[in-house]
Every structure is written in C-alpha cells, then in structure tokens.
Amino acid sequence: MTSRDKLEAIAANLWWSWNPEALALFEQLNPEAFRASQHNPLAALRTADPALLTDRPFIKAVDKVYEAFTAYLNAPPRITDAPRTAYFCMEYGLHESLPFYAGGLGVLAGDHIKAASDLGLPMTAVGLFLREGYFRQRFEPNGWQIAEYPAMDPADHPMTLVHGPDGYPLVITVHLGRQPFYLRAWKLDVGRVPLYLLDGAFDANPEPLRSLTRRLYQGDRRLRLQQEIILGIGGVRLLRALDLDFETYHLNEGHCAFVALELLRERLAAGEAREAAEAWVRDHCVFTTHTPVMAGHDRFSPELFLEQMETFRHQLGLSETELLAYGRVNPNDSTEAFTMTVLGLKLSRKTNGVSAINSVVARRQWHHLYPDRPLNEVPIGYITNGVHLPTWTVAHARPFLAQHLGDWLEGRFNPDLWRKIDSISDAELWQYRCMLRRRLVEFVNEYVKHQSLPQEAHLSPEVLTIGFARRFATYKRAPLLFEDMERAIQLFSRQDRPIQLIYAGKAHPADDGGKRFIQQIYEITQHPAFRGKVVFVEDYDMHIARMLVSGCDVWLNNPRRPLEASGTSGQKTAIHGGLNLSVFDGWWPEGYNGQNGWAFGREATGLYEDPITQDVEDREALYRVLEYEVIPAFYDRNGEGLPLRWLTRMRQAMRTIPAQFNAVRMVREYVEQMYRPAAMPATVTAAAAQ
C-alpha cells in the first residue's frame, strides 16, 4: 500500500477522532484546509501537498500510525461473552466536523460507542443523518443568539451510502400516518462499531417531508413524533434489511422507545401470541432514562399519536386503546398523553438512570407506575456516566502523562496506575498545569478576535482561570456568579489575586430564556469591571470543549439540584489537573471526596420549595467557597512559588476521578448489569432513595 492508500484507510474510520497522532498527519497535509473544515481528515487529504506524500520521514510516520490503526482493528475483544447489542440514540457527539449533537446526551452516546469499540463489543449503533446538525451559533450585535444551518455534504465525510444485495442503495419504509416515508442509510465506522444514520432527504419522498431528518430537536410535536418513528421503527427495519439480529437492544432515552413497538410487531406478525411477544420484547430491550424533569419527557396527545401511528397500528393489529396503553400510566384514562418514557419502562427488562441521584429522581418520577412497590424497589437502577478519555485528553497533555504514568491509555481504568501521580514532583505537576492554561489562554485570546460577537480578551496565562461551558438551559444557571453584582465585582477586582472566567455554550433556538442568559453574559463581558476578564467563546463544539476542559483550573457547575442527570464535562478536567467546583448534583456526589475539588450548597436530592431561595443560598455558598477556599489555594505559594494546597487537590483529582469516571468502566457495567440477560438488577439501597 502507498502512503496515500494508508491515509485513505485511516480517514475512512473515526478512529482518528481519538488519536492525535493520526490527526497530526492530516493537518500536515494541508493545515489551512484542515482548520477550515473543523479538523476533517478527508478535506486535508483531498488537497494534500503531493510532495509530502513522498517525503521519507512523513512516510515513516504514516506507517507507524497505520500499524497502530490495524492493530486496534484486529485486537481480540476484551470481553469475549458480551451479547450482540444494537444501540439507539437520537444524537451522537463524535467529532467537531460531524455536528449532529446538541449536548450531553449526544456526547455520552459518542463516548459509549467508542468505548464499546475499545472493548471489542459486538455492537451496532443507529441514529439519524442530521445533515444540518444542531446549528452554528452566531450573534446579533446586542448579543442575541441566531442560528445558522449549513448543510453537510456526505461526500465530504467518512460515510458511505448503504447498498443492498442488488447493488442499489438500500431503501426501507415507515409510515407517518398513512404516508409512506422512505429511508436510506449512511454508514460510519467508529473504530470497530458501525454506526448507521437514517436519511429521508432524497427524491423518493415529497419535498416537504425531506426535512424530517435534517435538523436535531427542531420543529413542533408532530415533527418530533415523526423523527422518533423514523429512529425507532425505521432503525429496526434497517437492521433487518441488513440481515442483522441482536440479543439486546439498548434504547438510550425515550426518543428511541418505538424500537420496542417494532420488535413487538415483528413477533406478532410471526404469529406469536401477544403476551408471549411482549415477554420476548422485554427480555431483549434495556432502557436508559436521563431526564430529571417530568415536563422533559416526550409526550404526545392521543389524537396526534393515533394519527401518525395509524398504519403501524393496523400492522400491529391492536385497537387504539390497546396501543395507547403502552405509553400510559393509567391505560383507562382516555385523556392521558402517550409518553415515550412509559413505553420504554413497560417494554424493557432493565432501566437505568445515569447517576445515583438521577436514579433516585427517576424512581420518584415514576413511582406512580409501580404503586404496589416501595420507592426503593421501583425498578430503575443506575450506571453513572463516564467519559472516553482518549477523545477528551488533548494532544499536548499526552507526553507528560506518558512520561509519568507509562501506557496510561491501556491502564486508564486501573486505580493503581493513577497512584503514580504521587511520584511526580510538585514543580513538574505545576508546570503541567501552567502549560495547559497557557495553551488555552492563547487559543481564546486569538479565537475571540474572529467572532461575530465582539469582545476584548486580555486573559493572562498566570491568572486563576474558571470555565463554564455547557448547554445554556436555564436550570444550569449560567449567570449565577453575577446575581450579586457588587460581590462579583469585588471578586474580580483584586489585583493581588485576580481571576478570569471563560463561558461557552448554545441555547436551544426555541429557548428564549437560555438566549437571554447568553445575552446577559455578553453584557457582563462589556462591563468595565469584567472587560477582558470574562469572555464568551461562541459556537461551542467538541474542539472548544477539549481546549476548555484541558486549560481551565476550575470547572464550574451550578445547576438547580437535582436537575443535572449526570454531567460529564467536569470528569474531563481531572486528567488535565483541573478541579471541579460543583453543587451536589449529577456524578459529583459519587466523585467528591472532600479533597479532589470543591462542592457547595446543600447535600440534597430534592427540589427546594422555592427556586429563588435555592438560587440565593447557592449563590452565597459559591461566593464563600471562591473567596475563602478556591482563590487562596491557588495564590498561596511557598518559597519556590508553588501552591501546595492546590497541588494536593490536583493529585487527589487525578488519582481518584479518571479511573472511575471513564467510559470503559461505564460500558463494562452496561454489559454486566444491563446487556447480559441473566444479569441481576442494579442494587438500590433504601438509604439511596431517601
């Protein structure tokens, strides 16, 4: 094989998305094209400098990466008895050049299938080809977010149109009401896991319907229902058209729950009795629920649901009442909406939340579905989310980790490996932290110059740097630190102990409250007390996220408890020596040991009676922990200029968090607790349900 052949093989598989050595090769081919395409290897390869492809040192580097690539693909599975699993999700966060993800759910799904690939699991993933993605974020001069939707051309990305045995593109059919809707599929190889993306944007469908698979979480309830029919019913039909069968079907959030109804239809069509068919479906489906707010679960009015499911209902051979019963808590209530989470709960053998607190919240939400059981026996366990460390560890951190930890990627789930942190000198550890902060500050100061949202950025590589980057949903309370403006000004005005804060994130285009929060942050960046010290980085994506989680000293998280399902961004900072500063929500109560970061606010799982009271209490607690703990720990230095208290927390974070909160551990638990049919339910103690 020539070097070009090898590069083409590497570019065709998203393995490169978590291997910086591979990405560095493509960047060398054409740095400008690589950056302009959001680090897309194909864009660089197609415009490569031909002379470089014959350069002997470059050829040698290609050979080394290609050898690692083929060794990865051919490695034996780490779990030899895992069941064949089909994984369904509405969105996947795989890489910044493939923007069909909105936030945590998609990033979690991307990390999940990458870890499944690392483990060699027999997994196939299914989603939608959202060619206009979520959106590109731009701004009006007053800081009001506007959304742009540039369309992706599949020819520019490592995806191939799926063909049938006859050599023609494979086409499957679902019905939206009485209207047939035709779907083809694109295949992405994510390491050893194939990901199939359903696409209805082609000429077999009427023009108005082609947009159904174009955008993520856009449109009214009808469009949302139609997308979920496409994903669930269409996804199973695609797998059957590919002659693929599975022992386990993993439904990641309620968007996918129609998978269970399509499996039921298959069994009934084969002549199985309904009770036996339902039992088979339950035996083969597992369900993950994330949403900690009752209003956030997808519900559809009986009229809309029956209209869109009309043809499918006839295929099932069920009455309207019988079909609606699968998504109702009370099947006899003719006014109750059809709820996708209820469908998932009723037709799955196992259900889990994504953190211990999240499972408590979910059991409380759905206790009325199991009225004869005590709260702690509601059958919703938990597997706490973890992150795919190879994806989120920046390239310029890896030499330090390799030098001091050895093969940290191979042993990343082994606590003994992380204990080697203690053998690193204080000076070397602090140099590592300062190098990563400097890289971030240089990146942000330059990036802000080219934004549509004009700002000054005078960030200093010597100053305590706080990061807040996530979806701008209002419950995440992005402006909390500035609710008491006088107190905030005092924090930012100290010349001897300065701080700086970087924001990033998108609000859903229909969420005016979230957009107002962004506008409020922008106004803060223009305030004389904060100008140049508080910066909003626009068009948040996975590349910006990697820079922020690697370079920030403190990762701030202040949602209203208990509305954070899990949250994973704070898990990504620890390997870089960053420290989490969070309320007791999501994964943090499981990760916090008193020394590996900071927590503030009440240790409570329930909602406050009054959210205003909660906001005031949390804001005051945040000011106290910043003023009396975080800032002094950073700036109190010994005779060698080293912050010893800070370094102690850094060691604790690096030693305790990556080994536990990584995606390999998470996926292993899914195999052991969820995917294997004989697995016992996740244990939920009475104390955990309090």
XYZ file of C-alpha atoms in Angstrom, residues 124-638:
515
model
C -24.066 -1.751 16.106
C -25.346 1.800 16.575
C -28.282 3.550 14.896
C -29.183 7.240 14.629
C -30.315 9.891 12.147
C -28.237 11.614 9.484
C -28.874 15.173 10.635
C -27.130 16.892 7.758
C -27.927 20.357 9.092
C -26.953 19.194 12.540
C -27.890 21.202 15.570
C -26.800 24.697 14.435
C -23.863 27.050 14.061
C -24.050 29.823 16.627
C -23.821 33.431 15.529
C -24.896 36.673 17.185
C -26.599 39.967 16.589
C -24.625 42.998 17.804
C -26.629 43.090 21.046
C -25.627 39.553 21.997
C -28.827 37.822 20.879
C -28.105 34.325 19.560
C -29.051 33.467 15.985
C -28.852 30.012 14.422
C -27.342 29.106 11.061
C -27.779 25.718 9.407
C -25.087 24.937 6.840
C -25.807 21.542 5.308
C -23.253 18.738 5.470
C -22.319 17.015 2.231
C -21.825 13.310 2.993
C -19.183 13.147 0.261
C -17.010 15.373 2.457
C -17.113 12.995 5.409
C -16.096 9.389 6.079
C -19.545 7.939 5.466
C -20.809 5.625 2.758
C -24.297 5.077 1.414
C -25.538 1.619 2.344
C -26.361 -0.654 -0.595
C -28.475 -3.778 -0.729
C -27.599 -7.173 -2.217
C -28.817 -5.969 -5.622
C -26.159 -3.260 -5.694
C -28.673 -0.422 -5.394
C -28.930 1.905 -2.383
C -30.867 0.163 0.355
C -34.280 1.757 0.972
C -36.673 0.937 3.785
C -40.164 2.238 4.505
C -42.006 3.526 7.531
C -45.432 5.139 7.631
C -46.190 8.550 9.080
C -49.918 8.161 9.418
C -50.933 6.842 6.024
C -47.990 8.465 4.258
C -45.151 6.104 3.320
C -41.774 7.603 4.107
C -38.651 6.156 2.530
C -35.297 5.958 4.248
C -31.809 5.161 3.133
C -28.818 4.889 5.435
C -25.244 6.088 5.685
C -22.593 4.058 7.459
C -19.854 5.497 9.655
C -17.161 3.250 11.099
C -16.381 4.298 14.661
C -13.394 2.091 15.340
C -14.899 -1.368 15.448
C -18.522 -0.208 15.859
C -20.595 0.505 12.739
C -22.962 3.462 13.097
C -25.909 3.652 10.679
C -27.586 7.015 10.134
C -31.080 7.106 8.625
C -31.753 9.703 5.940
C -35.028 10.744 4.318
C -33.679 13.734 2.376
C -33.839 12.290 -1.141
C -36.195 12.368 -4.085
C -38.305 9.320 -3.159
C -40.062 11.485 -0.559
C -42.241 14.565 -1.115
C -40.268 17.759 -0.760
C -41.979 18.915 2.481
C -41.069 15.659 4.236
C -37.413 15.550 3.251
C -36.524 17.928 6.064
C -37.582 15.409 8.717
C -34.086 14.029 9.116
C -32.211 17.294 8.569
C -32.167 19.006 11.970
C -31.907 17.943 15.594
C -34.667 18.840 18.062
C -36.312 21.354 15.767
C -39.988 21.837 14.982
C -43.277 21.084 16.691
C -44.611 17.984 18.428
C -45.655 16.421 15.125
C -42.130 16.634 13.732
C -40.655 15.288 16.975
C -43.023 12.314 16.865
C -42.216 11.676 13.217
C -38.477 11.721 13.916
C -38.943 9.215 16.713
C -40.976 6.918 14.446
C -38.148 7.108 11.922
C -35.476 6.358 14.510
C -37.188 3.540 16.367
C -39.289 1.760 13.775
C -37.074 2.666 10.838
C -33.950 1.722 12.767
C -35.103 -1.824 13.467
C -36.250 -2.241 9.853
C -32.850 -1.113 8.647
C -31.130 -3.714 10.789
C -33.426 -6.397 9.407
C -32.759 -5.264 5.839
C -29.058 -5.672 6.631
C -29.834 -9.181 7.917
C -28.649 -8.222 11.406
C -30.108 -9.692 14.562
C -29.303 -8.888 18.176
C -29.659 -10.284 21.644
C -30.029 -6.863 23.276
C -31.495 -3.558 22.094
C -30.316 -0.549 24.101
C -32.704 2.409 23.949
C -30.773 5.485 25.061
C -33.526 7.868 26.190
C -37.216 7.859 25.290
C -36.644 9.153 21.748
C -35.810 5.553 20.785
C -38.645 3.709 22.507
C -40.530 2.852 19.302
C -37.830 0.197 18.836
C -39.814 -1.877 21.329
C -43.070 -1.493 19.380
C -41.415 -2.527 16.112
C -39.951 -5.603 17.793
C -43.431 -6.363 19.127
C -44.886 -6.008 15.628
C -42.319 -8.473 14.293
C -43.265 -11.091 16.872
C -46.975 -10.644 16.328
C -46.537 -10.814 12.553
C -44.713 -14.112 13.035
C -47.851 -15.494 14.700
C -46.788 -15.244 18.333
C -49.420 -14.595 20.970
C -49.418 -11.057 22.299
C -48.428 -11.968 25.868
C -45.510 -14.072 24.647
C -44.494 -11.372 22.162
C -44.437 -8.739 24.919
C -42.347 -11.027 27.112
C -39.848 -11.531 24.283
C -39.539 -7.785 23.743
C -38.957 -7.176 27.448
C -36.333 -9.890 27.515
C -34.412 -8.168 24.713
C -34.730 -4.419 25.480
C -32.923 -2.257 28.009
C -33.706 1.395 28.559
C -31.705 4.378 29.824
C -33.594 7.411 31.098
C -31.782 10.719 31.620
C -34.465 13.374 32.009
C -34.889 14.567 35.620
C -37.817 16.912 34.824
C -41.268 15.450 34.227
C -42.015 18.073 31.592
C -38.915 16.991 29.669
C -40.216 13.519 28.814
C -41.649 13.308 25.311
C -45.439 13.223 25.450
C -47.842 13.204 22.532
C -51.552 13.857 22.589
C -53.700 10.791 21.866
C -55.022 12.446 18.706
C -51.583 13.221 17.263
C -50.181 9.858 18.279
C -53.029 7.873 16.708
C -52.924 9.974 13.555
C -49.202 9.370 12.993
C -49.318 5.704 14.065
C -52.437 4.771 12.108
C -50.844 2.443 9.555
C -48.479 0.996 12.127
C -51.376 0.293 14.498
C -53.131 -1.693 11.790
C -49.904 -3.611 11.177
C -49.798 -4.442 14.875
C -53.426 -5.499 14.848
C -54.252 -3.556 18.011
C -57.089 -1.236 18.909
C -56.431 2.422 19.593
C -56.847 1.886 23.319
C -54.539 -1.129 23.338
C -51.766 0.741 21.540
C -52.080 3.858 23.700
C -51.888 1.723 26.842
C -48.191 1.029 26.222
C -47.401 4.705 26.801
C -49.869 5.477 29.584
C -49.502 5.193 33.328
C -53.268 4.734 33.560
C -54.458 2.828 30.469
C -58.077 3.621 31.333
C -57.589 7.402 31.198
C -58.618 8.379 27.683
C -57.169 11.873 28.122
C -53.668 10.808 29.173
C -50.919 11.547 26.667
C -48.687 8.851 25.224
C -45.309 9.100 26.995
C -42.204 7.615 25.415
C -40.518 7.005 28.775
C -43.522 4.973 29.952
C -43.248 2.891 26.783
C -39.570 2.289 27.489
C -40.250 1.350 31.110
C -43.051 -1.057 30.241
C -41.269 -2.925 27.460
C -37.725 -3.240 28.848
C -36.247 -5.810 31.193
C -33.896 -3.274 32.785
C -33.953 0.502 33.191
C -31.181 2.728 34.478
C -30.510 6.337 35.269
C -27.102 7.849 34.617
C -26.021 8.668 38.180
C -27.070 7.616 41.664
C -29.026 10.843 42.194
C -30.573 10.584 38.743
C -31.932 7.138 39.564
C -33.464 8.451 42.800
C -35.140 11.242 40.830
C -36.353 8.769 38.190
C -37.810 6.434 40.803
C -39.682 9.351 42.340
C -40.912 10.451 38.909
C -42.293 7.039 38.002
C -43.285 5.646 41.400
C -46.948 6.001 40.376
C -46.306 3.482 37.583
C -45.426 0.937 40.297
C -47.911 1.839 43.088
C -47.556 -1.503 44.891
C -43.797 -1.160 45.404
C -41.844 0.878 47.933
C -39.893 3.726 46.386
C -36.546 1.952 46.664
C -37.967 -1.050 44.760
C -39.061 0.917 41.694
C -37.042 -0.959 39.042
C -34.717 1.838 37.937
C -31.059 1.313 38.816
C -28.123 3.416 37.741
C -24.879 3.333 35.830
C -23.020 6.595 36.233
C -21.743 8.152 33.050
C -18.052 8.221 32.244
C -16.010 9.884 29.522
C -13.924 8.436 26.697
C -10.539 9.654 27.885
C -8.737 9.185 24.526
C -11.269 11.578 22.942
C -11.060 14.235 25.631
C -7.375 14.236 26.573
C -5.695 16.928 24.484
C -2.630 16.071 22.445
C -0.308 18.421 24.315
C -1.132 16.716 27.651
C -0.173 13.237 26.480
C 3.647 13.418 26.564
C 3.522 14.357 30.256
C 1.088 11.548 31.048
C 3.113 9.001 29.085
C 6.349 10.088 30.766
C 4.998 9.724 34.287
C 2.293 7.066 34.004
C 3.551 4.851 31.201
C 0.818 3.356 28.990
C -1.965 5.319 30.667
C -4.444 4.674 27.845
C -4.117 0.934 28.260
C -4.460 1.111 32.021
C -6.780 4.074 32.365
C -9.386 2.121 34.349
C -6.800 0.783 36.804
C -6.591 2.831 40.050
C -3.027 1.629 40.639
C -1.840 3.438 37.513
C -3.172 6.771 38.765
C -1.385 6.404 42.080
C 1.809 7.117 40.155
C 0.696 10.768 40.267
C 2.143 10.871 43.784
C 5.663 10.279 42.452
C 5.574 13.411 40.276
C 7.318 16.380 41.853
C 5.322 19.468 42.793
C 7.315 21.552 40.322
C 6.637 19.204 37.389
C 2.950 18.904 38.224
C 2.542 22.668 38.451
C 4.450 23.125 35.191
C 1.950 20.740 33.536
C -0.999 22.784 34.812
C 0.578 26.077 33.750
C 1.385 24.755 30.264
C -2.230 23.709 29.686
C -3.584 27.026 30.996
C -1.203 28.937 28.728
C -2.342 26.949 25.674
C -5.973 27.725 26.488
C -5.359 31.435 27.066
C -3.504 31.758 23.758
C -6.316 29.922 21.974
C -9.137 32.025 23.456
C -7.392 35.384 23.026
C -6.920 34.612 19.337
C -10.307 32.934 18.768
C -12.294 35.862 20.162
C -10.764 38.214 17.574
C -12.664 36.418 14.806
C -16.063 36.030 16.466
C -19.309 37.609 15.321
C -19.719 38.697 18.952
C -17.124 41.426 19.529
C -15.285 41.273 22.847
C -11.997 42.168 24.410
C -9.945 39.241 25.654
C -6.969 40.045 27.836
C -6.703 36.680 29.511
C -3.422 36.069 31.293
C -1.630 32.718 31.465
C -0.732 33.451 35.115
C -4.270 34.028 36.397
C -6.693 31.567 38.014
C -8.937 30.522 35.131
C -12.515 29.315 35.643
C -14.556 27.629 32.921
C -18.304 27.326 32.451
C -19.267 25.591 29.215
C -22.444 23.610 28.544
C -25.912 23.887 27.068
C -27.469 27.183 28.104
C -30.590 25.625 29.563
C -31.942 27.948 32.232
C -31.728 25.345 35.026
C -27.934 25.365 34.613
C -27.965 28.991 35.890
C -25.059 30.340 33.859
C -25.222 33.890 35.353
C -25.423 32.717 38.995
C -21.988 34.109 39.876
C -23.119 37.594 38.817
C -26.505 37.679 40.551
C -24.963 39.849 43.279
C -23.068 42.276 41.089
C -21.307 44.079 43.928
C -19.942 40.808 45.308
C -18.859 39.660 41.854
C -17.032 42.936 41.196
C -15.131 42.503 44.462
C -14.003 39.010 43.428
C -12.756 40.189 40.036
C -11.155 43.421 41.233
C -8.385 42.117 43.490
C -5.049 42.946 41.914
C -3.148 40.530 44.139
C -5.473 37.571 43.453
C -7.049 38.070 40.010
C -9.468 35.637 38.412
C -10.773 35.224 34.863
C -13.792 33.332 33.551
C -14.489 31.742 30.155
C -18.036 30.922 29.067
C -19.210 28.875 26.105
C -22.436 27.157 25.147
C -25.528 27.197 22.989
C -29.168 27.783 23.870
C -31.805 25.796 22.002
C -33.145 28.049 19.205
C -36.617 27.958 20.785
C -35.344 28.653 24.313
C -35.596 32.420 24.726
C -34.741 32.100 28.413
C -31.446 30.412 27.563
C -30.734 33.002 24.883
C -31.380 35.777 27.392
C -28.816 34.173 29.700
C -26.230 34.281 26.915
C -27.123 37.895 26.220
C -26.734 38.646 29.934
C -23.282 37.032 29.934
C -22.324 39.101 26.900
C -23.410 42.272 28.702
C -21.225 41.240 31.642
C -18.235 40.890 29.285
C -18.779 44.560 28.357
C -18.967 45.796 31.961
C -15.858 47.826 32.919
C -15.181 45.614 35.950
C -15.111 42.444 33.837
C -13.987 43.580 30.381
C -11.190 41.370 29.165
C -11.536 39.101 32.216
C -14.888 37.496 31.389
C -15.147 36.124 27.858
C -17.866 34.289 25.935
C -16.494 31.911 23.280
C -19.088 31.424 20.554
C -20.074 28.352 18.536
C -19.213 25.830 21.230
C -18.165 22.466 19.801
C -16.058 19.458 20.774
C -12.788 21.163 19.839
C -13.527 24.177 22.027
C -14.660 21.802 24.770
C -11.336 19.948 24.700
C -9.437 23.212 24.960
C -11.539 24.405 27.884
C -11.556 21.210 29.947
C -7.800 20.924 29.490
C -6.847 24.513 30.239
C -9.225 25.718 32.943
C -8.023 25.469 36.529
C -11.584 25.286 37.842
C -14.657 23.794 36.166
C -17.785 25.500 37.469
C -21.107 23.644 37.594
C -24.114 25.188 39.325
C -27.405 23.688 38.118
C -30.516 23.624 40.279
C -30.385 20.321 42.123
C -31.402 17.683 41.214
C -31.820 18.653 37.554
C -28.379 17.575 36.323
C -28.820 13.984 35.150
C -25.105 13.230 35.344
C -22.932 15.803 33.611
C -19.578 14.667 32.331
C -17.630 17.811 31.445
C -16.225 18.026 34.967
C -14.895 14.482 34.603
C -12.769 15.585 31.634
C -10.844 18.200 33.584
C -9.270 15.863 36.128
C -6.803 14.166 33.771
C -5.553 17.660 32.941
C -5.173 18.597 36.586
C -8.278 20.781 36.617
C -10.541 20.881 39.668
C -14.305 20.593 39.749
C -16.350 23.221 41.616
C -19.924 21.999 41.688
C -23.163 21.704 43.571
C -24.018 18.217 44.849
C -25.688 17.000 41.690
C -25.175 14.514 38.876
C -21.981 12.466 39.207
C -20.249 14.787 41.672
C -21.686 13.324 44.928
C -20.174 9.989 43.861
C -16.844 11.519 42.829
C -16.228 14.155 45.501
C -14.102 13.034 48.447
C -13.588 16.402 50.132
C -10.095 16.898 48.695
C -10.357 16.395 44.905
C -12.241 19.595 44.138
C -14.925 21.633 45.874
C -18.640 21.303 46.480
C -21.049 23.995 47.565
C -24.684 24.221 48.546
C -26.846 21.713 50.372
C -26.329 17.987 50.180
C -29.869 17.371 48.975
C -31.544 15.345 46.246
C -34.934 17.039 46.380
C -36.073 20.286 44.868
C -36.395 23.345 47.050
C -39.897 24.541 47.748
C -38.851 27.885 46.289
C -36.225 28.005 43.494
C -35.483 31.645 44.333
C -34.419 30.592 47.827
C -32.250 27.883 46.310
C -30.617 30.374 43.942
C -29.827 32.792 46.774
C -28.399 30.070 49.013
C -26.280 28.560 46.247
C -25.025 31.945 45.103
C -23.884 32.855 48.612
C -22.256 29.444 49.053
C -20.442 29.876 45.734
C -19.067 33.275 46.755
C -17.855 31.848 50.069
C -16.074 28.853 48.575
C -14.412 31.001 45.918
C -13.333 33.720 48.310
C -12.177 31.581 51.223
C -11.079 28.302 49.624
C -10.539 28.275 45.855
C -8.771 31.590 45.287
C -6.496 31.381 48.361
C -5.486 27.800 47.494
C -4.362 28.973 44.042
C -2.443 32.062 45.150
C -0.903 30.965 48.457
C 2.611 29.946 47.354
C 5.649 28.552 49.107
